[in-house]
XYZ file of C-alpha atoms in Angstrom:
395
model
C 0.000 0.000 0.000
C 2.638 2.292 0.873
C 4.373 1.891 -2.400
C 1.245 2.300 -4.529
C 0.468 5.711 -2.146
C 3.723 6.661 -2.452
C 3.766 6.533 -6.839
C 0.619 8.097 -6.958
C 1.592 11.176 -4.751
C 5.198 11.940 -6.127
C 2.727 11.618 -9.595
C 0.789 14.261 -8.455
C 3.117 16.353 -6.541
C 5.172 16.864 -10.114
C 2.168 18.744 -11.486
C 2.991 22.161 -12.360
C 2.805 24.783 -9.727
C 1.044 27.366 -12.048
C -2.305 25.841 -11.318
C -4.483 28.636 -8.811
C -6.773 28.053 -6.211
C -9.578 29.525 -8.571
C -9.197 26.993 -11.457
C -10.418 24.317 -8.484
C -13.458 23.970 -10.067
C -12.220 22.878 -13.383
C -10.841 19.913 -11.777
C -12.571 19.396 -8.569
C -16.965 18.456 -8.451
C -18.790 17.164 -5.546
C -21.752 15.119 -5.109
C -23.995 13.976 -2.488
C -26.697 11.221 -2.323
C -29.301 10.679 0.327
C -31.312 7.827 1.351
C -34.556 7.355 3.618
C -36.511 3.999 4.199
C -39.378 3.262 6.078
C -40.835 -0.257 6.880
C -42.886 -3.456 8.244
C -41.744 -6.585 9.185
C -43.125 -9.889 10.384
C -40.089 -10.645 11.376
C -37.033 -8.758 13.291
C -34.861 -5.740 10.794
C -31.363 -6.680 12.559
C -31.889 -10.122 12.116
C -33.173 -10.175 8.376
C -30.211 -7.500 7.487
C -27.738 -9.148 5.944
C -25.798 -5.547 5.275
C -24.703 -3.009 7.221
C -26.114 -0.851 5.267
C -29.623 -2.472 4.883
C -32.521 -0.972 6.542
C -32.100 -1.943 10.462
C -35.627 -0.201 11.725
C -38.506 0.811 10.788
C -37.729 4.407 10.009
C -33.840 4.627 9.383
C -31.405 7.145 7.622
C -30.015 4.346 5.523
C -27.229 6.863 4.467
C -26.161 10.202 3.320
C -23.096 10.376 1.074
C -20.861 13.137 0.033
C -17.897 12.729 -1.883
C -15.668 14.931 -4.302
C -14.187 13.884 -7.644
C -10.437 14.843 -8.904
C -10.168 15.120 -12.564
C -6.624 17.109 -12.230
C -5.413 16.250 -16.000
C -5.565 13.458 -18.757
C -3.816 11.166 -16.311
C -4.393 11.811 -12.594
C -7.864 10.886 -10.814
C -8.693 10.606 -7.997
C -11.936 10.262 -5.401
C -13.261 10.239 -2.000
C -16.454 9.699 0.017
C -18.115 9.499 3.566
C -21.185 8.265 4.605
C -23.080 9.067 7.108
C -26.244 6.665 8.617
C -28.093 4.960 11.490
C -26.290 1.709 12.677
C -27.833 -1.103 14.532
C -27.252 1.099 17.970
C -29.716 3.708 16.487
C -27.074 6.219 15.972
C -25.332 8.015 13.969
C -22.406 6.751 12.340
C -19.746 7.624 9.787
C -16.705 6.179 8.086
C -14.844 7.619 4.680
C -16.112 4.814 2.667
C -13.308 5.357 0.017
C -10.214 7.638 -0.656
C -8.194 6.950 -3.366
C -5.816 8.405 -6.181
C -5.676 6.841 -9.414
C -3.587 7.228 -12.727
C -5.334 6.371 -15.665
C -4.074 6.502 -19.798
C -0.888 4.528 -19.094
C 1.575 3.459 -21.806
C 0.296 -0.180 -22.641
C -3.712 0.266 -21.309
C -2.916 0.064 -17.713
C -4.209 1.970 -14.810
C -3.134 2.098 -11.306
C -5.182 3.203 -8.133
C -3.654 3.571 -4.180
C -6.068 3.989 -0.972
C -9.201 2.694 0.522
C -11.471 1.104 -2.022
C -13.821 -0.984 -2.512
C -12.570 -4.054 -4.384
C -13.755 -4.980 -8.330
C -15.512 -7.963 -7.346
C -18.825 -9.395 -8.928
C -21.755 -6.974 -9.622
C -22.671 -5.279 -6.585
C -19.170 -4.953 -4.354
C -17.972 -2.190 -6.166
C -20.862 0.006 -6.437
C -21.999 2.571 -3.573
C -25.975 2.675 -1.636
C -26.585 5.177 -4.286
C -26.149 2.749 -7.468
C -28.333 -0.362 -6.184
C -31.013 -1.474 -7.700
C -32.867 -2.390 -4.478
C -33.434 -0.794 -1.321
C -31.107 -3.387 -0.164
C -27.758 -5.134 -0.709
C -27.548 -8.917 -1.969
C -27.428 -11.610 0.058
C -24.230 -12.954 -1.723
C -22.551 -9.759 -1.726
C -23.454 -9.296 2.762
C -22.565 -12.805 3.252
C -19.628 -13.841 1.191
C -18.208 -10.629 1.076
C -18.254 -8.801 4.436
C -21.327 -7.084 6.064
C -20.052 -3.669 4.278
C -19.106 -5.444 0.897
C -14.550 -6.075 0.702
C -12.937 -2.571 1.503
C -9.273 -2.938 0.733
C -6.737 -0.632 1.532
C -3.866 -1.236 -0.645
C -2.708 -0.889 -3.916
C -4.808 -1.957 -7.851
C -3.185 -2.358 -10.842
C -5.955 -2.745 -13.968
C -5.122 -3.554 -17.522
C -7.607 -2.299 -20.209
C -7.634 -4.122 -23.993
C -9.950 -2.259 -26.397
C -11.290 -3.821 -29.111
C -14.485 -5.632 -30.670
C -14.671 -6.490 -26.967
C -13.171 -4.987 -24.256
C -11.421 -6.999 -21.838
C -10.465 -5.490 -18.146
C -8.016 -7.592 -15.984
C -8.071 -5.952 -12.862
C -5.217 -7.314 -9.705
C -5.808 -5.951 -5.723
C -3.158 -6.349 -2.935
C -3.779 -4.825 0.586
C -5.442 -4.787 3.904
C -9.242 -5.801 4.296
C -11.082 -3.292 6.541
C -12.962 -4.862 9.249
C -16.284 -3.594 10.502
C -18.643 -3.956 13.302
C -21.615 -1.551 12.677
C -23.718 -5.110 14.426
C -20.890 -4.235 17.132
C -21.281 -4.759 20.625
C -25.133 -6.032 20.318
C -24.219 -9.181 18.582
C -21.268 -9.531 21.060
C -23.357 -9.112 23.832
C -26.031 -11.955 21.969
C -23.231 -14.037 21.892
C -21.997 -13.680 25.232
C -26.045 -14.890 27.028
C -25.453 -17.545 24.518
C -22.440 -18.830 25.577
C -23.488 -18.285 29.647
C -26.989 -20.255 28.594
C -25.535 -23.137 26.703
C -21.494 -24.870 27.982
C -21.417 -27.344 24.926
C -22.159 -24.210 22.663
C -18.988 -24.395 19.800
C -19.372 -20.886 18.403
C -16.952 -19.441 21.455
C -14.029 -21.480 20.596
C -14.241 -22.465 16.956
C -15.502 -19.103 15.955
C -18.308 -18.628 13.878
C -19.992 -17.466 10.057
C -18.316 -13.769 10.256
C -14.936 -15.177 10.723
C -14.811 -16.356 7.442
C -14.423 -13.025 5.884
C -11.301 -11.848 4.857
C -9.406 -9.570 7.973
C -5.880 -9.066 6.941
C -3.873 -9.132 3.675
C -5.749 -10.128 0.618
C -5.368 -10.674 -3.053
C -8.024 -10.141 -5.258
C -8.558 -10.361 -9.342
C -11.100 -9.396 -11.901
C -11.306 -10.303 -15.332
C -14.196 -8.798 -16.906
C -15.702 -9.088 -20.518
C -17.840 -6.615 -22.475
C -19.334 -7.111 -25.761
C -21.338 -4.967 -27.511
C -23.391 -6.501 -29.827
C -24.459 -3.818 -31.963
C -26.073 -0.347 -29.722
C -29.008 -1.682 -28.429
C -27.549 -5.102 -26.927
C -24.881 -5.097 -24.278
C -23.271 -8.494 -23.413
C -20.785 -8.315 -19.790
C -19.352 -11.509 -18.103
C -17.252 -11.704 -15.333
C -14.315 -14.068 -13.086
C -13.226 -13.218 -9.910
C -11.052 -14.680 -7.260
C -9.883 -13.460 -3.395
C -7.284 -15.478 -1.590
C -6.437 -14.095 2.069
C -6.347 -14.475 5.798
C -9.461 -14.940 7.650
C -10.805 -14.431 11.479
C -9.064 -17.909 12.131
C -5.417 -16.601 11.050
C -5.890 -19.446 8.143
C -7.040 -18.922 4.596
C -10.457 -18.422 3.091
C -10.630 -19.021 -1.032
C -13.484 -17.083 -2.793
C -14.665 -17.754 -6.651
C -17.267 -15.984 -8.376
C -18.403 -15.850 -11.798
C -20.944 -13.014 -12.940
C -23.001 -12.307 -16.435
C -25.588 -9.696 -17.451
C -27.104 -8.354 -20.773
C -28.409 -4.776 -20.815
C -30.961 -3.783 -23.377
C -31.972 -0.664 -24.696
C -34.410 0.313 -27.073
C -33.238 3.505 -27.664
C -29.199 2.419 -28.093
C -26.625 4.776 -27.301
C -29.606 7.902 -27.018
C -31.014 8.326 -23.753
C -34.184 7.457 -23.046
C -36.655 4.937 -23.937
C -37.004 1.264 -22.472
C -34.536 -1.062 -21.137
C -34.323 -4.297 -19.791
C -31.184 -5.485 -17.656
C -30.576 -9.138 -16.530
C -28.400 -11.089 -14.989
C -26.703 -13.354 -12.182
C -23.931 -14.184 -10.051
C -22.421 -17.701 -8.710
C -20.428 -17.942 -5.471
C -18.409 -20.376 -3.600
C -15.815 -20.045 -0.965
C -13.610 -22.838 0.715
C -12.827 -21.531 4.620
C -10.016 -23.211 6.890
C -9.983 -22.495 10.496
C -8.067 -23.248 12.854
C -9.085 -23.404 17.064
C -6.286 -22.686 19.403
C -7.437 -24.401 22.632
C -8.244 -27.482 21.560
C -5.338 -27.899 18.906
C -7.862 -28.947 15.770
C -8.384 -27.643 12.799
C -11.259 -27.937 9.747
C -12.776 -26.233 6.627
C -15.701 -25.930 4.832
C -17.682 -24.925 2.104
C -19.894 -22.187 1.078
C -22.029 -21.411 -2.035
C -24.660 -18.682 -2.822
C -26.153 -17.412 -5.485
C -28.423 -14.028 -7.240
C -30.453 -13.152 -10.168
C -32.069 -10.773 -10.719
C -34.223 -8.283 -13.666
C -34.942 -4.905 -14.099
C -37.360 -3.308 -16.375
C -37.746 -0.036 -17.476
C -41.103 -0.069 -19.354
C -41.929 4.094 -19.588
C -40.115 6.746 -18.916
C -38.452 7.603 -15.391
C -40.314 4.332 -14.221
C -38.940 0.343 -13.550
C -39.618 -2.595 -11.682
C -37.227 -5.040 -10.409
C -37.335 -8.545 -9.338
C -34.277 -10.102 -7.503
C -33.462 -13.751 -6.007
C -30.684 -14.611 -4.083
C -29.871 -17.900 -2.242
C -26.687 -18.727 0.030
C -25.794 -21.811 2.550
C -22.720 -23.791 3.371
C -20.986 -25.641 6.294
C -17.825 -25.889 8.126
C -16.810 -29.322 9.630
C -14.997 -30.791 12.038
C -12.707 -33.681 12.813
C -15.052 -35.841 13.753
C -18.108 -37.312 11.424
C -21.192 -35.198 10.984
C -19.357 -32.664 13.141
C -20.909 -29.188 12.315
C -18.674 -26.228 13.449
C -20.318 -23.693 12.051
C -22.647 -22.938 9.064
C -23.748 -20.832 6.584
C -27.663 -21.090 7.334
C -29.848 -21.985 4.145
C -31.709 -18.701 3.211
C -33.315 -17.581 0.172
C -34.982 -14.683 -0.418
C -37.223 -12.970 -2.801
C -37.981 -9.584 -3.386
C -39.505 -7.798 -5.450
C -39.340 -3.289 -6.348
C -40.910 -0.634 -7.845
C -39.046 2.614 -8.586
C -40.538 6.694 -10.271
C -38.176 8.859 -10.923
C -37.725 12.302 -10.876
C -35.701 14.500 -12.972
C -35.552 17.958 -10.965
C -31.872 19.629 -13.106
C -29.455 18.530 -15.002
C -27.213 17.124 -11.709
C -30.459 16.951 -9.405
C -32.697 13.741 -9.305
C -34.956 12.150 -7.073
C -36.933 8.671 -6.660
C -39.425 6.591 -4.719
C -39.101 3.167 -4.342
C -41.310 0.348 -3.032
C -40.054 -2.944 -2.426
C -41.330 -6.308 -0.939
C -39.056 -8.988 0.773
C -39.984 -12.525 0.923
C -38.020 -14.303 3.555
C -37.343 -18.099 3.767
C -35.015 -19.130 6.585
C -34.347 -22.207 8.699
C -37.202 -21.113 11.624
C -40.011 -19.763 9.260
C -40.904 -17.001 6.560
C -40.943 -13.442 6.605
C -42.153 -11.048 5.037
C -41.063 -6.775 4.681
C -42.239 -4.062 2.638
C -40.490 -0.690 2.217
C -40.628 2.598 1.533
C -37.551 4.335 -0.023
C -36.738 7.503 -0.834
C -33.708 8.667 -2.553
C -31.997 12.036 -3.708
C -29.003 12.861 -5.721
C -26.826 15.294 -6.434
C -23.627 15.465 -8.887
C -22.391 14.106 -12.224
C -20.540 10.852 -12.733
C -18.181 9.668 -9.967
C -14.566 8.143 -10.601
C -14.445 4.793 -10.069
């Protein structure tokens, strides 16, 4: 990380002086996005949120996010955010979500970024609460991924081949951030657990969340687009993460993404569109338990589709799946150390938009959850509703 920090700021620091505190603007925009949710459940918000960022009562501030864009010349970018939001404690929390330079044009189609980031991985990891499709995250993404998605800070080096298709091979090194926005409520859970129950395993051998990735981790990308003329978009994806877990062993994630995008009006804006698509997901977790000397692994596989449908103007529906489960054994036959609890879940969205200027938007959202876990079905509606501010953001 320190290297790729280090590059990136001599990079900039070369720049030539002549540049004034006035011409800021020219190569310096902000944006901000805001998001409200209301809602009913059968069941309990905490325990059907899978994210951290998933609606966790039912009125929340799911977030508000400002962040400021650096276009300083043809080849130095760079970007930063912070969010602000209710956690699971009811209060208000913040964290810079990302901060990052990045170099882009480079001899040969390569780019390089250095920073906090949030890792090219699958559909959903790399995109912000302002770009989802649903008033909340994935279940693959919140449960193979990390409760906030794979923050990395570190050091990306991306390789770009334009052609008929356009191929992006995209290589991460660094530290994963760790998170506890469930913090000390699910410690204390765990705690009358333990007290309540001596031949409870979860104490000593761990449990679900130390699977994640908590220290130094590798991560690739290769993705695929092809455009098949201007009205059909085809985009396929491979990823891999290799690094150390909450065990201080090694947890192995695969993933393999596709979606088609369709749009009636092409490259013009406007008009109908149709985007599908799914992901696949398996990850192979060692651990490791200190006071009794053993050791095991396991396996884990989830899965999402999903569809939206923009059928008039400012106005879509979306319809989403998503399906995860996996255990981790023992030494011993049949022995169950911890698992990955089947869950699928279906929900379903309806979104208006509103144009109010050329940076300004708004949108209301209404989305129903369908539940199915181990100890019954649930069901959640919600109300969301969402403004934005700003142009395009570097990513």
């Amino acid at each position: 990380m320190r290297i790729a920090i280090g590059v990136l700021v001599a990079t900039t620091a070369s720049v030539h002086a002549d540049w004034a505190l006035n011409d800021a603007k020219d190569w310096v925009s902000l944006s901000a996005h805001a998001r409200i949710v209301g809602g009913v459940t059968s069941g309990d918000f905490e325990e059907l949120a899978a994210h951290a960022h998933d609606p966790n009562q039912d009125v929340v501030l799911q977030g508000l996010e400002v962040g400021a864009n650096l276009r300083l010349n043809d080849h130095i970018q760079g970007f930063a955010t912070v969010n602000v939001f209710q956690n699971f404690e009811d209060e208000l929390d913040a964290e810079w979500e990302e901060g990052f330079l990045k170099l882009v044009e480079l001899p040969g189609g390569f780019e390089v970024r250095g920073g906090r980031y949030l890792n090219r991985f699958g559909g959903q990891n790399s995109k912000h609460l302002h770009s989802w499709d649903f008033v909340d995250a994935n279940l693959v993404t919140a449960n193979f991924l990390g409760d906030e998605g794979l923050v990395t800070e570190g050091g990306e080096v991306t390789w770009i081949w334009d052609g008929p298709v356009t191929s992006a091979f995209s290589l991460a090194f660094g530290s994963a951030l760790e998170h506890d926005h469930h913090g000390e409520h699910e410690e204390e859970e765990h705690e009358d657990e333990e007290e309540e129950d001596d031949h409870d395993h979860d104490h000593g051998h761990g449990g679900a969340e130390d699977a994640f990735f908590s220290d130094e981790v590798l991560t690739g990308r290769w993705l695929v687009r092809w455009d098949q003329n201007d009205f059909h978009r085809h985009e396929w994806g491979l990823n891999f993460g290799l690094g150390e877990n909450g065990y201080g062993r090694d947890t192995t994630l695969y993933s393999g993404d596709y979606y088609y995008t369709y749009r009636s009006n092409g490259l013009e804006p406007g008009g109908k569109f149709l985007r599908v698509g799914g992901e696949l997901y398996y990850r192979e977790v060692e651990w490791h338990d200190e006071d009794e000397g053993i050791d095991g692994s396991g396996e884990h596989w989830g899965a999402v589709v999903s569809a939206t449908y923009g059928f008039a103007e400012d106005w879509e529906t979306s319809l989403r799946y998503g399906w995860i489960q996996g255990e981790s054994s023992g030494p011993e036959p049949d022995e169950v150390i911890f698992e990955v609890e089947e869950r699928h879940r279906v929900s379903a969205a309806l979104t208006k938009r509103f144009r109010i200027a050329e940076e300004q938007s708004a949108f209301a959202r209404v989305q129903a959850n369908f539940d199915d876990l181990p100890e019954g079905n649930e069901q959640s509606v919600f109300l969301q509703i969402g403004f934005d501010w700003g142009g395009p953001e570097i990513r």
